[in-house]
Short mmCIF file of C-alpha atoms and ligand atoms in Angstrom, two decimals:
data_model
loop_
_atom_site.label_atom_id
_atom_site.label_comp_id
_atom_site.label_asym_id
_atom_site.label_seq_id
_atom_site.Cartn_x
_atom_site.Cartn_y
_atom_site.Cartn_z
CA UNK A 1 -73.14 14.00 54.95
CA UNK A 2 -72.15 14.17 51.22
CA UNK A 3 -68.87 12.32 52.07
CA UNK A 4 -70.52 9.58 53.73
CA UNK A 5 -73.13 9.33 51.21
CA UNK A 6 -69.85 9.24 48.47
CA UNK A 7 -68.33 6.49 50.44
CA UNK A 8 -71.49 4.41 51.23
CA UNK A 9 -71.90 4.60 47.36
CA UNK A 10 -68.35 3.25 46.83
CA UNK A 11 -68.70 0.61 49.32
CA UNK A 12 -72.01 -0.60 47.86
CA UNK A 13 -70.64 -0.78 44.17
CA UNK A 14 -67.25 -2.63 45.71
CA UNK A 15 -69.68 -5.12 47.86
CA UNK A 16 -71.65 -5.60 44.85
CA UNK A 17 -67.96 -6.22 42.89
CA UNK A 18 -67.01 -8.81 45.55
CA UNK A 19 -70.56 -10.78 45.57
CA UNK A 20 -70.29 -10.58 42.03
CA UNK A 21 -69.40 -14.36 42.03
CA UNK A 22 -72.49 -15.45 43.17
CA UNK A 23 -74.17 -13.29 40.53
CA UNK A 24 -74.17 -14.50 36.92
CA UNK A 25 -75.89 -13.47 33.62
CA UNK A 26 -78.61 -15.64 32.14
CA UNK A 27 -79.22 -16.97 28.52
CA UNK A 28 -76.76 -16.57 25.71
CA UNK A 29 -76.68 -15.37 22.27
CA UNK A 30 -79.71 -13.21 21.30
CA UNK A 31 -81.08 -14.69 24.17
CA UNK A 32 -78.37 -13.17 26.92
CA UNK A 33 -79.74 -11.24 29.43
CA UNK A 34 -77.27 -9.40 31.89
CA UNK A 35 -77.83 -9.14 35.87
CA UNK A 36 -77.02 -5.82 37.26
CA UNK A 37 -74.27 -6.57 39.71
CA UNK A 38 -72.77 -9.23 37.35
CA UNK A 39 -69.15 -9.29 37.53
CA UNK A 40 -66.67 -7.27 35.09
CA UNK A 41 -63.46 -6.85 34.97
CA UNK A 42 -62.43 -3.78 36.63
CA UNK A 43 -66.22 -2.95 38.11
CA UNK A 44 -69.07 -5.30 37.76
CA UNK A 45 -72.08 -3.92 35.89
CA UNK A 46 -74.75 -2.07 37.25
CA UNK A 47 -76.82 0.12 34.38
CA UNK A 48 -77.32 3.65 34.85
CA UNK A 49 -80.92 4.82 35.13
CA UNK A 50 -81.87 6.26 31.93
CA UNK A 51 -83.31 9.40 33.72
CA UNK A 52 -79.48 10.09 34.79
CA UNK A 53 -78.38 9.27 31.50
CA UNK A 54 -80.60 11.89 29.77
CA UNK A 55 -79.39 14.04 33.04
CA UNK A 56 -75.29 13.33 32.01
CA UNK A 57 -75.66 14.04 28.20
CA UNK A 58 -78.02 17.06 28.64
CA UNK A 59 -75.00 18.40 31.27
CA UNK A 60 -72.72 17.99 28.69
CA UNK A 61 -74.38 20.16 26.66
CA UNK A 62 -74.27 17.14 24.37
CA UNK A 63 -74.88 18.75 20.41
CA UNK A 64 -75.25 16.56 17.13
CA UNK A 65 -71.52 17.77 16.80
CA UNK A 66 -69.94 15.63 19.66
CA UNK A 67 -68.09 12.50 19.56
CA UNK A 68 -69.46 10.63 22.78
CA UNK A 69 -67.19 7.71 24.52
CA UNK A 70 -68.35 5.91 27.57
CA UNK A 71 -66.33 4.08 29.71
CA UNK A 72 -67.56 0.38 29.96
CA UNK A 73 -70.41 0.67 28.34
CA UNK A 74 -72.44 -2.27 29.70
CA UNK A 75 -76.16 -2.65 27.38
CA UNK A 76 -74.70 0.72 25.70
CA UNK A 77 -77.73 2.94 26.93
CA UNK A 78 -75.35 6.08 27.50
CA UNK A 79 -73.96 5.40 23.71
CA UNK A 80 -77.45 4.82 22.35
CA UNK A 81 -79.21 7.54 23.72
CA UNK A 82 -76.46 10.16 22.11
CA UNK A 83 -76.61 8.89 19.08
CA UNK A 84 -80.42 8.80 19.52
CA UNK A 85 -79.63 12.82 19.66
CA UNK A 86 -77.63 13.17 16.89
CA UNK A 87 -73.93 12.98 17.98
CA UNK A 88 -71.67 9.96 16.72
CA UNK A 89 -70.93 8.18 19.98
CA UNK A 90 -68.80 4.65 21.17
CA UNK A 91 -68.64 2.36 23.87
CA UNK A 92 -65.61 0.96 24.96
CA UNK A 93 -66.96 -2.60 26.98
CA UNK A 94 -64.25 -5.58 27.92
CA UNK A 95 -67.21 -7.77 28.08
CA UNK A 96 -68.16 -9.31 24.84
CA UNK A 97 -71.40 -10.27 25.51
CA UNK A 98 -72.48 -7.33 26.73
CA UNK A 99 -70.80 -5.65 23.72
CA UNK A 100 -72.71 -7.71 21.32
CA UNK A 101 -75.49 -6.65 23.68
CA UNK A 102 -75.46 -2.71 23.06
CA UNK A 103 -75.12 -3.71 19.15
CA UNK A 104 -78.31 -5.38 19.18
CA UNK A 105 -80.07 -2.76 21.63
CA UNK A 106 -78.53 -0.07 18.64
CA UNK A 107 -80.12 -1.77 15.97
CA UNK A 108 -83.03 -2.09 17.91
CA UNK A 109 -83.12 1.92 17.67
CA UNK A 110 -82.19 2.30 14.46
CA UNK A 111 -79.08 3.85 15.59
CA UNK A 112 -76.31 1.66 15.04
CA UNK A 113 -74.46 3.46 12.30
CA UNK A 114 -73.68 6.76 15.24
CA UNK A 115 -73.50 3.89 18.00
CA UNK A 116 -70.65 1.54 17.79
CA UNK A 117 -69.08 -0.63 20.51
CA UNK A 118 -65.50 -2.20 20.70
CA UNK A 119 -64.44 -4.98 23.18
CA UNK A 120 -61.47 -3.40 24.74
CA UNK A 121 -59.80 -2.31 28.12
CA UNK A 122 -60.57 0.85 28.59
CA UNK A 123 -56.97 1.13 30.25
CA UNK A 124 -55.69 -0.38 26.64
CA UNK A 125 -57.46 2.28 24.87
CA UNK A 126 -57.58 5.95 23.42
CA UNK A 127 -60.07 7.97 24.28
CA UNK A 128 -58.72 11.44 23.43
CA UNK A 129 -60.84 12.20 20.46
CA UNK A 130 -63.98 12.49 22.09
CA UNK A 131 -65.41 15.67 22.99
CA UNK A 132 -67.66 13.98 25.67
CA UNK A 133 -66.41 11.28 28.11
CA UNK A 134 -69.13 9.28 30.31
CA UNK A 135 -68.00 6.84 32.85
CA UNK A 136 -69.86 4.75 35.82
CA UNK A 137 -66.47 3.31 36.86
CA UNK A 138 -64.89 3.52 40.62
CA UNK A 139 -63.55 6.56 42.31
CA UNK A 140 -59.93 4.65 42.17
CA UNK A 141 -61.01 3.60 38.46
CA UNK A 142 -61.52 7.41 37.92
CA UNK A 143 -58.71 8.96 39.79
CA UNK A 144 -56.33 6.57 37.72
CA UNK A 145 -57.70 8.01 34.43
CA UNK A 146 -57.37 11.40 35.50
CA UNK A 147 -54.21 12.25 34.28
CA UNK A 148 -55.17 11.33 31.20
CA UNK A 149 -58.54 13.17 31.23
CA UNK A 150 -56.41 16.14 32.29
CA UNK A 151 -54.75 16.15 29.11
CA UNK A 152 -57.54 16.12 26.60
CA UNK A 153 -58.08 19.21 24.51
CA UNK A 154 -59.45 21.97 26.69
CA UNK A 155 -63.47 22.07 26.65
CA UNK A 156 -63.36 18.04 27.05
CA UNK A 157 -66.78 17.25 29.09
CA UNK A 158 -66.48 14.42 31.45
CA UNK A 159 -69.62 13.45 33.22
CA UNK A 160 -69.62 10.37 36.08
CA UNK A 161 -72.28 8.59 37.39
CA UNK A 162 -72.06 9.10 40.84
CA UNK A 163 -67.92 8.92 41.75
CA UNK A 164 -65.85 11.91 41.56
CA UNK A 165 -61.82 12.38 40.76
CA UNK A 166 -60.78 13.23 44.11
CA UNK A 167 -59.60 16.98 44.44
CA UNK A 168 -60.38 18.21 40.88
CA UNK A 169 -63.95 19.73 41.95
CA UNK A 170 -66.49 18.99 39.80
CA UNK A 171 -67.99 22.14 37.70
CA UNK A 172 -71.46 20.80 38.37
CA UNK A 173 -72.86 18.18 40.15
CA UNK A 174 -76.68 17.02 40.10
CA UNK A 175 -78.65 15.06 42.19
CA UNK A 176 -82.21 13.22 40.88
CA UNK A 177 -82.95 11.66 44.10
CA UNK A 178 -86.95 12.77 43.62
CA UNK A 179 -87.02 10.65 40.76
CA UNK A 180 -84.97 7.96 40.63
CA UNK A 181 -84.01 5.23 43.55
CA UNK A 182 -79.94 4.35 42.96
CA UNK A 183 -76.88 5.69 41.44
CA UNK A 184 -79.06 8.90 40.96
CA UNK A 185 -75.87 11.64 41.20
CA UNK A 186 -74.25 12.63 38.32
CA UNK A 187 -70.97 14.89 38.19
CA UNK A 188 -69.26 16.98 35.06
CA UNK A 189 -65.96 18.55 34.93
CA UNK A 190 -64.51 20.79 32.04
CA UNK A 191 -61.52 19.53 30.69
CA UNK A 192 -59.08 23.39 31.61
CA UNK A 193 -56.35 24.73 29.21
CA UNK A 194 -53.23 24.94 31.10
CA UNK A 195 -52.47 28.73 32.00
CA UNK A 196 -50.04 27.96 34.90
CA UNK A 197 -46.87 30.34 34.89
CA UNK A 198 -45.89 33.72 33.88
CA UNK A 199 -47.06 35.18 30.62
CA UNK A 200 -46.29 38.36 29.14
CA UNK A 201 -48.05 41.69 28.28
CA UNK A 202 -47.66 44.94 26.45
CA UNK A 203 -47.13 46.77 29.53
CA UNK A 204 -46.06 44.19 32.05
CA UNK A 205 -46.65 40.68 32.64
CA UNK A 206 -49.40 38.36 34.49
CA UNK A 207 -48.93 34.98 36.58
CA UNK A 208 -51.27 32.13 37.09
CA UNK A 209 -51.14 29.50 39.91
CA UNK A 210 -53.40 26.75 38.50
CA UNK A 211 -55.38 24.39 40.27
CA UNK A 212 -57.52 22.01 37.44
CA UNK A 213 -59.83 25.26 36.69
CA UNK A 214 -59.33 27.53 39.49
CA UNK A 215 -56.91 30.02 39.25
CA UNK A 216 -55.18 32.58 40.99
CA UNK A 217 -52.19 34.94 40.44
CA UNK A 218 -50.88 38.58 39.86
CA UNK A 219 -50.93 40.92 37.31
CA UNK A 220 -48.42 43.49 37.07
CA UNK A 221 -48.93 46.08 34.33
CA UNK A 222 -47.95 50.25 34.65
CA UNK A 223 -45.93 49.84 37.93
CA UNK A 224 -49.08 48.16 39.85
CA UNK A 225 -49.38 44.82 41.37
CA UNK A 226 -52.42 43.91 41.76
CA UNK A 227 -53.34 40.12 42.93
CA UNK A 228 -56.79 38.11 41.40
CA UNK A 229 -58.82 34.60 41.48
CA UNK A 230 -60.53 33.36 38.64
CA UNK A 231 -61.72 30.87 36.83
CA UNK A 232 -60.91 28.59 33.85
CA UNK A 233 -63.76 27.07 31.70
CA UNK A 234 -61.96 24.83 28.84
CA UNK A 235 -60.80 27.39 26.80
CA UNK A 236 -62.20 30.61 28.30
CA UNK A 237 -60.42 32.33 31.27
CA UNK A 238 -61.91 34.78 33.45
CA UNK A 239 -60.93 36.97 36.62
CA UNK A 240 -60.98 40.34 38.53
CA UNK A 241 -58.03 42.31 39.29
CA UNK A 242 -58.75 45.48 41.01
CA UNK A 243 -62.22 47.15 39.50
CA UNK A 244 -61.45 45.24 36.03
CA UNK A 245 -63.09 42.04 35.13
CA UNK A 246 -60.77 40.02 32.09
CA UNK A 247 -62.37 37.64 30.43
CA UNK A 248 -60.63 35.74 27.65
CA UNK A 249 -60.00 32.90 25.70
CA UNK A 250 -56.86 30.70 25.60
CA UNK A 251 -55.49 29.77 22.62
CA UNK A 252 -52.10 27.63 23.42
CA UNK A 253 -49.58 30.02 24.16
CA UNK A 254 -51.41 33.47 24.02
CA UNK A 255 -54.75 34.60 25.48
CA UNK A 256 -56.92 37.04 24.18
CA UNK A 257 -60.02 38.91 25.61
CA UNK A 258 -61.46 41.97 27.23
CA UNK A 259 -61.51 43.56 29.91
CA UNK A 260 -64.34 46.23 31.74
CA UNK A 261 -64.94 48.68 28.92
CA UNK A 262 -64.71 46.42 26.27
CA UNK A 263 -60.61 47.10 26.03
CA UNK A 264 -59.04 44.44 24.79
CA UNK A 265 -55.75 42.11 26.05
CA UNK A 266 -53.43 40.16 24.98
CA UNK A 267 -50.93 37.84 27.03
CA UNK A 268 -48.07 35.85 25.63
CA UNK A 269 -46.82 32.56 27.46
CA UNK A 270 -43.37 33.22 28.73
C1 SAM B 1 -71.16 0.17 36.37
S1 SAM B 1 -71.20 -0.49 34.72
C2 SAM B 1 -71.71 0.93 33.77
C3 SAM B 1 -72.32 0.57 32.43
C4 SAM B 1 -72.78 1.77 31.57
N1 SAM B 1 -71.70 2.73 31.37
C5 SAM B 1 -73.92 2.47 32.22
O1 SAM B 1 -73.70 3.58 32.75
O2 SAM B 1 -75.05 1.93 32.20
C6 SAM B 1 -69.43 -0.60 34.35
C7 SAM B 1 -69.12 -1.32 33.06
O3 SAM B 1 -67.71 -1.30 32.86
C8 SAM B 1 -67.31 -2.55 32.29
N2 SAM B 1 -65.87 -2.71 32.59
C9 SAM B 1 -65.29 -3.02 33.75
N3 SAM B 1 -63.95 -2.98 33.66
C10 SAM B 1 -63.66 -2.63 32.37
C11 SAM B 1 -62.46 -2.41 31.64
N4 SAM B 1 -61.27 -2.53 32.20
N5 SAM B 1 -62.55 -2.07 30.34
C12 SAM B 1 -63.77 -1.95 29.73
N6 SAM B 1 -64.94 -2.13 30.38
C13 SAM B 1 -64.89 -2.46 31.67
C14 SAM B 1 -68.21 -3.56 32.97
O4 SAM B 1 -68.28 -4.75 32.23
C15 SAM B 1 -69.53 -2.80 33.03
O5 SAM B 1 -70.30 -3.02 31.88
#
């Protein structure tokens, strides 16, 4: 049921991509007013209900302290409404109009020196400083950005409207369908350090078989193998081996935490 609900969602925002033609904005200037299923260049535009917006940013965990970016950033709600909670956010939108759009709607709120917009290609551009990501894109739009998503610093947020990134599970998904008619699912994924491969202890060594956050592996430490799942949350590793739970916190090449008791361990990439 969830997959065909996914792909009924990606047909509608494709149809509404190919009827785009017959769909155009009206006015111009101060007096341009966009029409949601308008055409853009990689996906038309459709705005995201401002319910789901507050629902993306408050997923996020979105602080004052952020740098927000969204992805095609259409009337530059998402951008707005960050900024409207402190953080310093941009829009990256390849149509002008709609870029001097979100400017306007900015200064509108009083907002526009945390909200900026650039007219760019979000393909052309770098993203990698933000610490939140927002996108209402295409599930091949999003699975072609995920390699790049994949290597943002650990603890990244990226929250979707609606479209996933294929096989990298999302950490949380939520669905407003109570209170709001369309595009009413949003999805976040941490951004996880990479832990795959063997790293070393003080009495024996540990190895992790990573999967985007989920992890599993064996530790081998006082002549004992014992094997484990876990779980990676940007920085902050966690898993059972035997009776222990490890937690810990990955710091490039070593990791550093405690285990049941309060002990403490250290592991050193090999
Ligand atoms: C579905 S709308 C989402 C708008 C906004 N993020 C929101 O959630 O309300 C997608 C937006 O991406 C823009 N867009 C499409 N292809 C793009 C590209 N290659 N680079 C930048 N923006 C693009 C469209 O013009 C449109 O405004």
């Amino acid at each position: 049921m969830k997959r065909f609900s996914f792909i009924l969602f990606a047909i509608t925002l494709y149809l509404l991509s190919s009827l785009a033609g017959g769909l155009t904005q009206t006015g111009t200037g101060e007096n341009y007013v966009p029409q949601s299923g308008q055409a853009g260049k990689d996906v038309v535009w459709v705005p995201t209900p401002q319910k789901l917006v507050d629902t993306m940013l408050n997923m996020a965990k979105l602080t004052p302290s952020d740098y927000v970016i969204d992805l095609g950033s259409g009337d530059g709600r998402t951008v707005i409404t960050a900024a409207k909670r402190g953080a310093t956010a941009l829009g990256i939108e390849y149509n002008s109009d709609l870029v001097e759009l979100a400017k306007r709607n900015a200064a509108k709120e009083k907002v526009n020196a945390k909200a900026t917009f650039i007219e760019a290609d979000i393909f052309e551009s770098d993203f990698s400083k933000a610490t939140i990501v927002t996108m209402f894109l295409l599930p091949h739009i999003n699975m072609e950005l995920r390699p790049k998503i994949l290597n943002m610093k650990p603890g990244t947020r990226i929250v979707s409207n609606s479209f996933d990134m294929g096989d990298w599970t999302p950490d949380q998904t939520i669905n407003l369908a109570e209170e709001c008619s369309d595009w009413c699912t949003a999805h976040l994924w941490i951004v996880p350090a990479k832990v795959n491969g063997t790293w070393k202890l003080n009495n024996g060594k540990i190895t992790f078989q990573q999967e985007f956050q989920n992890i599993t592996g064996t530790l081998t430490a006082n002549g004992q193998t014992l094997k484990f799942t876990g779980k990676l949350d940007g920085n902050n590793i966690s898993f059972s081996a035997g009776n222990a739970k490890y937690t810990g916190t990955v710091n490039d090449n070593t990791i550093s935490g405690t285990y049941t008791g309060g002990k403490s361990w250290k592991a050193v990439r090999n």
